[in-house]
Amino acid sequence: MLELLPQQLVNGLALGSSYALIALGLTLVFGVLQIPNFPHGELYMLGASFTYVLVAYGMNFWVAVPIASLAVVIVGILLDQVGYRRIDTGGNLSLMISALAMSTVLQQVATLIWGAEPHTTLSPLPGVLRTAYFSIGYYQMLIFAATIACWLFVWVVLHRSRLGLAIRAMSQNKMAAQLMGIDLIWIRIATFAIGALIGGFAGSLLGASFPIYPTMGLNPVLKAFVILVIGGVGNLWGAIVGGFVLGILEILVSAYISSQLQDIGTFAVLVIVLIVRPNGLFGRAEVLR
Amino acid sequence: MKMMKTLLTAATFLSASAVGSFAENLTLGELHPVTGPASFYGLVMSQTLKLRAEQTNEKGGLDVGGTKYTLSIATGDDQAQATKGVAALRKLMTDDVHFIFGPLASAVAPAVKPIIDKQTDLLQIIDGSIADGVVNGKNSFRVQASADTYNNAVLNYLTENKVKSVAVMTDRSHQGFVMSEKRMGESIEKAGVKVTGLEHFQIGDTDFSAQLTNLRASMPDALVLRGYPGEGALITKQAEALGFKGQIVWEMGAPPSTVMKNIPSAQMDGVTNCIPRMMADYVRLNVPNALKLQEEFKKKYGEDPGENASFSNDAFWILTTAMQKAGSIKAPDVAKALTEMKVTDVPNLIIQYQPYENGLLFKDGQANPPSACQVWKGESWQNPPGDKIEMTTKN
């Protein structure tokens, strides 16, 4: 069975890159705004659905992806303004309930528009790279590259721009950031826009690999929360590494233990990480003074 | 005065006759997923039952022992979930429903079984679920095939095509397939076909690469997929990407419209599906009652009936014929008529049931629909050349 290890690791990296791509936007919003944004799964679904509609109307897939992703940005900003901003001071429970409600609303709206049955967008990059040790689809390689590109994009925005400086300041201390003249409302909108952009982009790309339906975001967003815990909430590198760790782990459990234990393996690791490193692999412990 | 008395008597007699001509209402219940992810199966089944009830009412109602009944169908939407199925059944029972069509889902049938077993005034005809042990032959009957009929269809294919080795992937959330997995493996080995690997997945999964990598390494001639078409399509796509070159054999109800929503049709070419014959199969084979239902369904709903419409159609006619034979709408009387019913007794059947001894339709509550394999070509399943069917019912 060990001769299959290279293929299984490649399978894990391919699966992990899709997890990481979804987790990236979620960790940004959760890390900066402390909002458990469950509807991130629905933003992912909308990215896939918008792309499906545009392609169905004859648009080229590569043109449809940025348009669909930008449309999701608008939905994401609306989501924040309607669902979260007005109850921001209401505490974590209110935010969580609102997040769940928004998630259900978006699913229902999608069901009314597109129905409950799945749809698919044809893969724009068919073909498989075959080597002596493993095979991988060209499109899976593209998703891997897109995940790294998204991470780089967010990293550059956060660490090489004034906007990023303001976002980081806000995530560290809202009050101090405001006293420094940072407009919290605009920074909040920008943070949500970037999170939604990545979520929508993930949906646009992954919708060509997986069936598209209103509840398609439920499972990925659950996995994304697990990745947040593994990688450390708010840590971009943690989201990437956590995504790959989870993907590889799921594949190895399924391949070498039992395909019936795939999910149990995932959540067993989650519990172990919570016990050993409660702030995640890349999270920092907080000191309360 | 005598004239007045005669007129009065005639008027009383006429009015009594007129009252007698008003049909009584009879509500038949159904447990099907008309919303949710399995609605592409369930909605069509519900629509078929409603179409048949409407047509019966248009002809003056169902005549049982000289009394005319206007039929209505009460829908219990189980969304293919056990808890919702139990709640829907209890609601139907509260509404004084004594006859149930369904359920479709193999997750629901075992959940409602204990309730149905305890009721003497309730009769169930299962038109969808293939789960083991859900039929008792007393007050529950099944027109859908058993899991073994599904498995035997695959087994026949493997032996007829001299397949030497096979790998099997089963949806672990599909009760019917999971319960029969061990028996199926033993039957395959007994037939001289080597089982190189058994793997599992579950509905909603999107990545099957770990299982497929293992199965591909065991180099089977064929890969059998047991579950639902959404996952079947994804596995077929991913198996090809991972370089699997053998024959892919599906074992699942898979309407072409649903298949093509999950996989480009070109990638399906050559995939074989071995299951009990379903609606589209009977239409392709020009079975008159199937063509009739297709035409009527299309006229009313504007689209073709789905794969399971034939089971619901037959369940309706079998139940109503049993009521007429029993001359009663009491569940125990109707159940007795069902146990004595012959395949040739029922009009309008689409499925060409294989009769049991003495021509009986049911044995221990289970009917015996025939199975076959179809091959995907172009945009739908096609019958292999020379495929024909033995007609066993009135058509």
XYZ file of C-alpha atoms in Angstrom:
684
model
C 0.000 0.000 0.000
C 2.940 2.360 0.592
C 3.611 2.454 -3.150
C 0.344 4.399 -3.382
C 1.524 7.024 -0.894
C 2.674 9.598 -3.506
C -0.720 9.420 -5.225
C -2.555 9.630 -1.904
C -0.482 12.669 -0.858
C -1.272 14.370 -4.156
C -4.953 13.520 -3.600
C -4.653 15.102 -0.147
C -2.999 18.251 -1.486
C -5.703 18.604 -4.143
C -8.473 18.207 -1.568
C -6.640 20.426 0.926
C -6.215 23.250 -1.577
C -9.988 23.436 -2.016
C -10.442 23.494 1.778
C -7.761 26.173 2.190
C -9.263 28.355 -0.521
C -12.600 28.388 1.293
C -11.032 28.840 4.738
C -8.931 31.823 3.683
C -11.846 34.279 3.389
C -13.489 32.932 6.516
C -10.384 33.339 8.672
C -9.966 36.932 7.528
C -13.498 37.949 8.551
C -13.415 35.919 11.761
C -9.929 37.152 12.681
C -10.583 40.856 12.078
C -14.266 41.287 12.895
C -14.790 38.349 15.287
C -17.878 37.311 13.322
C -18.563 33.556 12.925
C -19.547 34.070 9.321
C -21.472 30.853 8.597
C -22.910 32.349 5.367
C -19.379 32.212 3.960
C -20.517 28.805 2.662
C -23.390 30.518 0.870
C -21.056 33.146 -0.620
C -19.068 30.194 -1.955
C -22.327 28.709 -3.322
C -23.285 32.051 -4.925
C -19.899 32.301 -6.631
C -20.506 28.886 -8.175
C -24.130 29.668 -9.076
C -23.385 33.071 -10.657
C -20.626 31.482 -12.737
C -22.970 28.690 -13.775
C -25.594 31.227 -14.928
C -23.086 33.347 -16.850
C -21.558 30.330 -18.569
C -25.053 28.992 -19.358
C -25.756 32.314 -21.112
C -22.705 31.768 -23.288
C -20.039 33.728 -21.436
C -16.487 32.403 -21.436
C -15.661 30.703 -18.128
C -12.553 32.799 -17.484
C -14.529 36.013 -18.003
C -17.400 34.727 -15.861
C -15.156 33.969 -12.847
C -14.155 37.591 -12.021
C -17.654 38.922 -12.756
C -19.276 36.312 -10.509
C -16.689 36.934 -7.776
C -17.353 40.694 -7.855
C -21.110 40.062 -7.697
C -20.497 38.009 -4.551
C -18.571 40.965 -3.068
C -21.757 43.043 -3.325
C -23.773 40.278 -1.631
C -21.080 39.995 1.059
C -21.160 43.724 1.836
C -24.974 43.666 1.975
C -24.791 40.645 4.249
C -22.611 42.524 6.705
C -24.652 45.725 6.607
C -28.005 43.956 7.003
C -27.087 40.965 9.107
C -24.230 41.980 11.377
C -23.425 45.666 11.586
C -26.557 46.734 13.413
C -26.252 44.037 16.038
C -22.493 44.233 16.426
C -22.771 45.346 20.021
C -25.257 42.632 20.884
C -22.629 40.034 21.723
C -21.392 36.804 20.196
C -24.668 34.928 20.603
C -26.609 37.526 18.605
C -23.974 37.459 15.870
C -24.051 33.679 15.730
C -27.843 33.538 15.502
C -27.829 36.218 12.830
C -25.121 34.324 10.909
C -27.180 31.133 10.948
C -30.294 33.060 9.893
C -28.456 34.735 7.004
C -27.125 31.365 5.921
C -30.645 29.904 5.775
C -32.045 32.962 3.992
C -29.396 32.787 1.255
C -29.971 29.051 0.799
C -33.716 29.541 0.498
C -33.367 32.402 -1.962
C -31.005 30.273 -4.070
C -33.516 27.398 -3.962
C -36.296 29.703 -5.143
C -34.159 30.989 -8.009
C -32.309 27.873 -9.177
C -34.209 24.992 -7.553
C -32.829 22.282 -5.262
C -31.379 20.060 -7.984
C -27.665 20.195 -8.710
C -26.113 21.824 -11.742
C -22.618 21.645 -13.168
C -20.298 23.895 -15.040
C -18.029 22.093 -17.482
C -14.381 22.042 -16.460
C -12.614 24.662 -18.582
C -9.301 22.835 -18.267
C -9.772 19.134 -18.933
C -6.903 16.697 -19.037
C -4.738 14.889 -16.545
C -1.019 15.034 -15.847
C 0.197 11.463 -15.504
C 3.601 10.626 -14.061
C 5.119 7.356 -12.912
C 4.084 8.076 -9.320
C 0.855 9.992 -9.498
C -1.883 11.519 -11.657
C -3.452 14.919 -11.123
C -5.961 16.885 -13.183
C -4.711 20.128 -14.732
C -7.694 21.868 -13.189
C -6.765 20.602 -9.724
C -3.293 22.039 -10.278
C -4.898 25.339 -11.189
C -6.917 25.342 -7.967
C -3.746 24.650 -6.019
C -2.063 27.610 -7.731
C -5.146 29.787 -7.156
C -5.053 29.005 -3.431
C -1.452 30.113 -3.157
C -2.213 33.196 -5.282
C -5.138 34.155 -3.040
C -2.981 33.783 0.048
C -0.307 35.997 -1.544
C -2.931 38.551 -2.539
C -4.342 38.816 0.968
C -0.860 38.850 2.495
C 0.228 41.709 0.220
C -2.956 43.655 0.972
C -2.521 43.169 4.724
C 1.235 43.771 4.926
C 2.080 46.075 2.052
C -0.805 48.561 1.894
C -2.318 51.291 4.074
C -5.637 49.420 3.942
C -3.926 46.334 5.325
C -2.300 48.366 8.072
C -5.707 49.721 9.033
C -7.268 46.236 8.973
C -4.517 44.868 11.199
C -4.874 47.815 13.537
C -8.610 47.225 13.772
C -8.146 43.522 14.473
C -5.712 44.320 17.321
C -7.632 47.135 19.034
C -10.714 48.787 17.595
C -10.710 51.688 20.035
C -7.048 52.534 19.471
C -7.490 52.261 15.699
C -10.407 54.697 15.822
C -8.387 57.124 17.940
C -5.671 56.992 15.253
C -8.248 58.281 12.750
C -9.092 54.981 11.043
C -12.642 54.876 9.644
C -13.891 51.622 11.136
C -16.976 51.424 8.926
C -14.969 51.505 5.695
C -12.365 49.111 7.038
C -15.144 46.750 8.026
C -16.660 46.964 4.542
C -13.249 46.387 2.948
C -12.587 43.347 5.161
C -15.934 41.827 4.319
C -15.427 42.601 0.634
C -12.074 40.794 0.566
C -13.520 37.804 2.476
C -16.501 37.620 0.118
C -14.258 38.030 -2.925
C -12.194 35.008 -1.927
C -15.334 33.013 -1.025
C -16.963 33.865 -4.350
C -13.749 33.157 -6.251
C -13.478 29.757 -4.521
C -17.070 28.932 -5.527
C -16.518 30.096 -9.108
C -13.511 27.842 -9.519
C -14.672 24.830 -7.525
C -18.133 24.888 -9.135
C -16.468 23.440 -12.221
C -15.355 20.424 -10.175
C -18.338 19.780 -7.914
C -22.136 19.882 -8.319
C -23.698 23.287 -7.624
C -26.789 23.388 -5.396
C -28.151 25.673 -2.668
C -26.742 23.737 0.296
C -23.363 22.976 -1.285
C -21.644 25.375 1.133
C -22.708 23.648 4.350
C -20.052 20.961 4.484
C -17.157 23.103 3.206
C -17.864 25.849 5.742
C -17.883 23.291 8.567
C -14.514 22.043 7.354
C -13.327 25.649 7.107
C -14.166 26.202 10.798
C -12.197 23.058 11.654
C -9.266 24.489 9.656
C -9.554 27.757 11.587
C -9.173 25.859 14.826
C -6.280 23.767 13.496
C -4.439 26.706 11.907
C -5.309 29.408 14.399
C -8.159 31.897 14.051
C -7.216 34.891 11.907
C -3.931 33.400 10.755
C -3.711 33.315 6.946
C -0.781 30.932 6.843
C -2.632 28.807 9.383
C -5.632 28.601 7.023
C -3.412 27.408 4.186
C -1.453 24.882 6.245
C -4.605 23.814 8.138
C -6.419 23.215 4.826
C -3.627 21.040 3.500
C -3.259 19.185 6.819
C -6.983 18.441 6.881
C -7.072 17.372 3.231
C -4.071 15.050 3.573
C -5.360 13.675 6.858
C -8.789 12.862 5.443
C -7.243 11.100 2.475
C -4.780 9.099 4.587
C -7.456 8.013 7.074
C -9.702 6.990 4.211
C -6.911 5.213 2.328
C -5.050 3.479 5.146
C -7.599 3.018 7.928
C -11.128 2.999 6.506
C -13.214 5.169 4.219
C -15.958 4.857 6.856
C -13.774 6.717 9.391
C -12.875 9.730 7.257
C -14.921 12.242 9.252
C -14.107 10.664 12.603
C -10.392 11.130 11.831
C -10.975 14.786 11.037
C -12.758 15.563 14.238
C -10.374 13.462 16.318
C -7.540 15.712 15.147
C -9.659 18.760 15.909
C -10.093 17.593 19.505
C -6.367 16.778 19.832
C -5.380 20.229 18.543
C -7.852 21.874 20.921
C -6.304 19.981 23.854
C -2.632 20.376 22.896
C -2.675 23.817 21.248
C -5.996 25.545 22.008
C -5.011 28.539 19.837
C -4.207 26.362 16.828
C -0.912 25.417 15.200
C -0.086 29.017 14.247
C -2.194 30.923 16.769
C -0.675 32.937 19.590
C -1.733 32.581 23.178
C -3.431 35.688 24.577
C -2.378 37.113 27.886
C -5.110 38.772 29.909
C -3.887 41.520 32.126
C -105.091 10.957 -1.945
C -103.876 7.685 -3.410
C -102.197 9.671 -6.180
C -100.497 11.883 -3.578
C -99.197 8.848 -1.671
C -97.766 7.355 -4.865
C -96.070 10.637 -5.745
C -94.673 10.958 -2.207
C -93.304 7.403 -2.275
C -91.717 7.997 -5.696
C -90.167 11.266 -4.517
C -88.751 9.605 -1.387
C -87.327 6.760 -3.479
C -85.797 9.144 -6.013
C -84.247 11.335 -3.364
C -82.764 8.268 -1.646
C -81.284 7.168 -4.972
C -79.904 10.621 -5.558
C -78.161 10.633 -2.155
C -76.774 7.205 -2.953
C -75.220 8.506 -6.164
C -73.060 11.030 -4.257
C -69.567 9.533 -3.917
C -67.983 9.210 -0.505
C -64.475 10.515 0.074
C -61.515 8.198 0.480
C -58.101 9.648 1.289
C -55.005 7.689 0.342
C -51.747 8.779 1.936
C -48.253 8.921 0.482
C -44.800 9.244 2.041
C -42.443 10.697 -0.544
C -39.741 13.375 -0.575
C -41.455 16.120 -2.569
C -38.901 18.678 -1.378
C -35.205 18.372 -0.565
C -32.337 16.655 -2.334
C -34.276 13.466 -3.214
C -37.242 15.381 -4.630
C -36.168 14.549 -8.186
C -37.332 10.996 -7.381
C -40.229 11.729 -5.027
C -42.050 14.574 -6.734
C -42.715 12.500 -9.849
C -44.086 9.656 -7.707
C -46.443 12.031 -5.945
C -47.544 13.564 -9.251
C -48.238 10.112 -10.702
C -50.483 9.157 -7.787
C -52.385 12.439 -8.026
C -52.827 12.011 -11.774
C -54.288 8.533 -11.300
C -56.627 9.668 -8.495
C -57.880 12.569 -10.620
C -58.528 10.295 -13.579
C -60.431 7.855 -11.380
C -62.582 10.692 -10.010
C -63.290 11.992 -13.515
C -64.745 8.573 -14.319
C -67.143 8.853 -11.389
C -64.887 7.614 -8.603
C -63.678 4.223 -7.413
C -66.432 1.632 -7.224
C -65.944 -0.569 -4.160
C -68.769 -2.961 -3.385
C -71.331 -0.714 -5.079
C -70.215 2.445 -3.295
C -68.470 5.149 -5.282
C -65.481 6.822 -3.647
C -63.921 10.115 -4.645
C -60.176 9.687 -4.131
C -57.767 12.222 -2.750
C -54.048 11.900 -2.126
C -52.672 13.274 1.150
C -48.939 13.947 0.843
C -46.533 13.341 3.712
C -43.268 15.018 2.684
C -40.553 12.936 4.365
C -37.654 14.725 2.610
C -35.987 11.271 2.569
C -35.232 11.656 6.294
C -36.216 9.131 8.963
C -37.427 11.652 11.575
C -39.473 13.599 9.051
C -40.890 10.339 7.682
C -42.088 9.232 11.115
C -43.639 12.653 11.770
C -45.341 12.648 8.360
C -46.753 9.146 8.925
C -48.125 10.099 12.352
C -49.774 13.157 10.826
C -51.417 11.032 8.131
C -52.655 8.581 10.771
C -54.062 11.453 12.814
C -55.909 12.564 9.675
C -57.589 9.140 9.564
C -55.646 7.836 6.576
C -55.547 4.024 6.406
C -53.629 3.425 3.172
C -50.075 4.591 2.561
C -47.996 4.607 -0.629
C -44.253 4.773 -0.022
C -41.779 5.586 1.316
C -39.156 6.065 -1.350
C -36.117 6.452 0.867
C -34.386 3.482 2.412
C -33.643 5.640 5.427
C -37.368 6.196 6.036
C -38.799 2.695 5.481
C -37.083 1.015 8.488
C -37.995 4.012 10.677
C -41.734 3.811 9.951
C -41.845 0.002 9.990
C -42.385 -0.444 13.769
C -45.335 1.952 13.634
C -46.912 0.244 10.623
C -46.366 -3.247 12.066
C -48.417 -2.326 15.133
C -51.391 -0.923 13.216
C -54.056 -3.393 12.146
C -56.098 -0.741 10.338
C -53.227 0.597 8.254
C -51.948 -0.822 4.964
C -48.738 0.195 3.222
C -47.565 -0.359 -0.353
C -43.885 0.530 -0.713
C -43.097 1.920 -4.136
C -39.527 3.075 -3.556
C -37.423 1.779 -0.700
C -35.321 -1.343 -1.234
C -34.269 -1.685 2.417
C -34.184 -5.177 3.916
C -36.874 -6.406 6.302
C -39.432 -3.644 5.811
C -42.174 -5.833 4.302
C -44.249 -8.214 6.438
C -46.820 -9.502 3.944
C -49.586 -8.736 6.461
C -50.135 -5.016 6.209
C -47.063 -3.967 4.253
C -46.369 -4.909 0.649
C -43.750 -3.778 -1.845
C -43.991 -3.298 -5.617
C -40.422 -1.969 -5.812
C -37.727 -4.622 -6.066
C -35.799 -5.864 -3.058
C -32.096 -5.060 -2.673
C -31.326 -8.608 -3.794
C -33.024 -7.995 -7.145
C -30.786 -4.946 -7.627
C -27.704 -6.959 -6.661
C -28.663 -9.895 -8.870
C -28.914 -7.566 -11.856
C -25.263 -6.658 -11.339
C -24.293 -10.250 -10.659
C -25.922 -11.388 -13.919
C -24.069 -8.685 -15.801
C -20.718 -9.742 -14.302
C -21.196 -13.416 -15.101
C -22.701 -12.888 -18.576
C -19.805 -10.610 -19.528
C -17.231 -12.958 -17.988
C -15.868 -10.296 -15.672
C -13.087 -11.876 -13.594
C -12.626 -9.298 -10.853
C -14.638 -6.444 -9.449
C -14.285 -3.605 -6.923
C -17.364 -2.262 -5.168
C -18.092 1.199 -3.748
C -21.236 1.539 -1.613
C -23.001 4.602 -0.249
C -22.962 3.944 3.486
C -25.998 6.180 4.010
C -28.131 4.001 1.699
C -29.735 1.472 4.043
C -30.838 -0.880 1.263
C -27.358 -1.196 -0.191
C -25.505 -1.288 3.131
C -27.764 -4.010 4.556
C -27.227 -6.226 1.502
C -23.516 -5.481 0.951
C -22.198 -8.625 2.649
C -24.695 -10.890 0.845
C -23.818 -9.301 -2.465
C -20.076 -9.798 -1.927
C -20.643 -13.456 -1.060
C -22.830 -13.984 -4.160
C -20.190 -12.426 -6.402
C -17.412 -14.602 -4.958
C -19.676 -17.651 -5.216
C -20.173 -16.907 -8.903
C -16.409 -17.093 -9.406
C -15.781 -13.350 -9.653
C -13.008 -12.043 -7.408
C -13.862 -9.040 -5.244
C -10.645 -6.987 -5.172
C -11.846 -4.256 -2.869
C -14.808 -2.802 -0.985
C -14.950 0.922 -0.247
C -17.546 3.345 1.081
C -18.670 6.922 0.663
C -21.742 8.844 1.694
C -24.292 11.071 0.068
C -22.964 14.620 -0.249
C -19.291 13.558 -0.524
C -17.373 15.249 -3.294
C -13.925 13.670 -3.117
C -13.439 9.949 -3.667
C -9.791 9.960 -4.681
C -8.495 7.979 -1.676
C -10.920 5.096 -2.231
C -10.458 5.146 -6.012
C -6.668 5.123 -5.726
C -6.853 1.983 -3.575
C -9.381 0.275 -5.813
C -7.512 1.140 -8.994
C -4.353 -0.393 -7.547
C -6.234 -3.674 -7.045
C -6.764 -3.680 -10.845
C -10.357 -4.908 -11.105
C -12.007 -5.492 -14.471
C -15.058 -3.599 -13.300
C -15.994 -1.006 -10.684
C -19.517 -1.272 -9.265
C -21.028 1.910 -7.766
C -24.024 1.528 -5.452
C -25.779 4.692 -4.309
C -27.309 7.799 -5.869
C -26.561 9.375 -9.267
C -25.002 12.602 -7.922
C -22.151 10.727 -6.274
C -22.141 8.088 -9.030
C -21.398 10.794 -11.589
C -18.615 12.358 -9.517
C -16.985 8.980 -8.868
C -17.167 8.148 -12.573
C -15.449 11.461 -13.398
C -12.769 11.036 -10.744
C -12.123 7.385 -11.626
C -11.371 8.422 -15.190
C -9.078 11.211 -13.993
C -7.177 8.731 -11.821
C -6.671 6.476 -14.830
C -9.202 3.704 -14.163
C -9.671 1.866 -17.464
C -12.109 -0.915 -16.507
C -15.870 -1.097 -16.977
C -17.904 1.127 -14.665
C -21.196 -0.437 -13.567
C -23.790 1.628 -11.737
C -26.436 0.123 -9.493
C -28.862 2.998 -8.925
C -32.008 4.663 -10.205
C -30.508 7.374 -12.383
C -32.802 9.558 -14.498
C -30.768 10.966 -17.427
C -31.794 14.543 -16.555
C -30.241 14.103 -13.108
C -27.157 12.337 -14.443
C -26.434 15.143 -16.890
C -26.685 17.756 -14.148
C -23.697 16.094 -12.507
C -21.456 14.973 -15.353
C -20.951 15.884 -19.029
C -22.784 13.274 -21.084
C -19.647 12.382 -23.071
C -17.939 11.192 -19.884
C -20.811 8.772 -19.271
C -20.461 6.956 -22.586
C -20.197 3.206 -22.042
C -21.207 3.249 -18.358
C -23.632 0.412 -17.642
C -26.512 0.597 -15.158
C -27.957 -2.670 -13.800
C -31.188 -2.252 -11.869
C -34.833 -3.322 -12.024
C -36.419 -2.040 -15.211
C -37.841 1.435 -14.714
C -40.232 3.795 -16.472
C -37.960 4.946 -19.309
C -37.002 1.335 -19.962
C -40.639 0.297 -20.456
C -41.212 3.308 -22.707
C -38.219 2.345 -24.864
C -39.600 -1.197 -25.049
C -42.991 0.198 -26.172
C -45.037 -1.293 -23.325
C -48.508 0.203 -24.042
C -49.336 1.184 -20.434
C -45.973 2.938 -20.111
C -46.540 4.907 -23.298
C -50.017 5.823 -22.057
C -48.721 7.133 -18.718
C -45.953 9.035 -20.448
C -48.431 10.781 -22.710
C -50.873 11.579 -19.895
C -48.105 12.753 -17.555
C -46.602 15.004 -20.185
C -50.015 16.453 -20.974
C -50.675 17.305 -17.337
C -47.222 18.291 -16.060
C -45.440 19.271 -19.269
C -42.526 16.874 -18.838
C -41.624 13.209 -19.021
C -42.322 11.076 -15.963
C -39.233 10.110 -13.989
C -37.831 6.643 -13.432
C -39.974 5.725 -10.426
C -43.334 6.770 -11.921
C -43.940 3.169 -12.990
C -43.751 1.936 -9.375
C -46.220 4.556 -8.115
C -48.536 3.959 -11.053
C -48.589 0.241 -10.315
C -48.960 0.731 -6.559
C -52.074 2.819 -7.232
C -53.705 0.257 -9.507
C -52.761 -2.680 -7.282
C -54.257 -1.045 -4.196
C -57.457 0.119 -5.869
C -57.954 -3.253 -7.578
C -57.483 -4.993 -4.216
C -60.145 -2.721 -2.691
C -62.530 -3.645 -5.476
C -61.780 -7.344 -5.135
C -62.246 -7.153 -1.362
C -65.423 -5.086 -1.796
C -64.255 -3.139 1.203
C -62.035 -0.234 2.200
C -61.068 -1.844 5.496
C -57.289 -2.370 5.582
C -57.365 -6.051 6.725
C -59.835 -6.984 3.962
C -57.724 -5.220 1.347
C -54.558 -6.869 2.681
C -56.191 -10.291 2.297
C -57.104 -9.454 -1.311
C -53.497 -8.435 -1.960
C -52.128 -11.755 -0.718
C -54.491 -13.571 -3.115
C -53.947 -11.218 -6.039
C -52.556 -12.550 -9.302
C -50.348 -10.557 -11.686
C -53.059 -10.795 -14.368
C -55.771 -9.441 -12.028
C -54.588 -5.840 -12.162
C -55.266 -3.562 -15.134
C -52.928 -0.768 -16.273
C -49.687 -2.202 -14.875
C -46.481 -0.987 -16.437
C -43.955 -3.241 -14.715
C -43.955 -6.801 -16.072
C -43.847 -8.570 -12.706
C -42.590 -12.145 -12.694
C -45.465 -14.126 -11.141
C -44.864 -16.355 -8.131
C -46.449 -19.804 -7.793
C -50.081 -19.915 -9.031
C -49.567 -16.580 -10.770
C -49.510 -14.649 -7.496
C -48.242 -11.066 -7.509
C -46.832 -11.086 -3.963
C -44.884 -13.575 -1.908
C -44.514 -12.584 1.743
C -45.514 -9.096 0.640
C -42.809 -8.728 -2.006
C -43.573 -8.383 -5.742
C -40.996 -9.492 -8.294
C -40.146 -6.847 -10.905
C -37.647 -7.886 -13.601
C -34.225 -6.293 -13.878
C -31.873 -5.551 -16.757
C -28.824 -3.509 -17.707
C -28.745 -0.374 -19.850
C -25.744 1.332 -21.386
C -25.261 5.106 -21.526
C -25.024 6.413 -25.063
C -25.372 10.025 -26.134
C -27.649 11.642 -23.594
C -29.531 8.721 -22.063
C -29.536 5.058 -21.127
C -30.044 2.702 -24.067
C -31.217 -0.877 -24.067
C -28.545 -3.202 -25.401
C -29.257 -4.625 -28.890
C -31.774 -7.460 -28.865
C -33.182 -6.521 -25.466
C -36.819 -7.554 -25.155
C -39.305 -8.097 -22.396
C -41.679 -10.902 -21.553
C -45.155 -9.430 -21.147
C -46.830 -10.805 -18.041
C -49.578 -8.229 -17.424
C -52.691 -6.913 -19.190
C -51.543 -4.321 -21.714
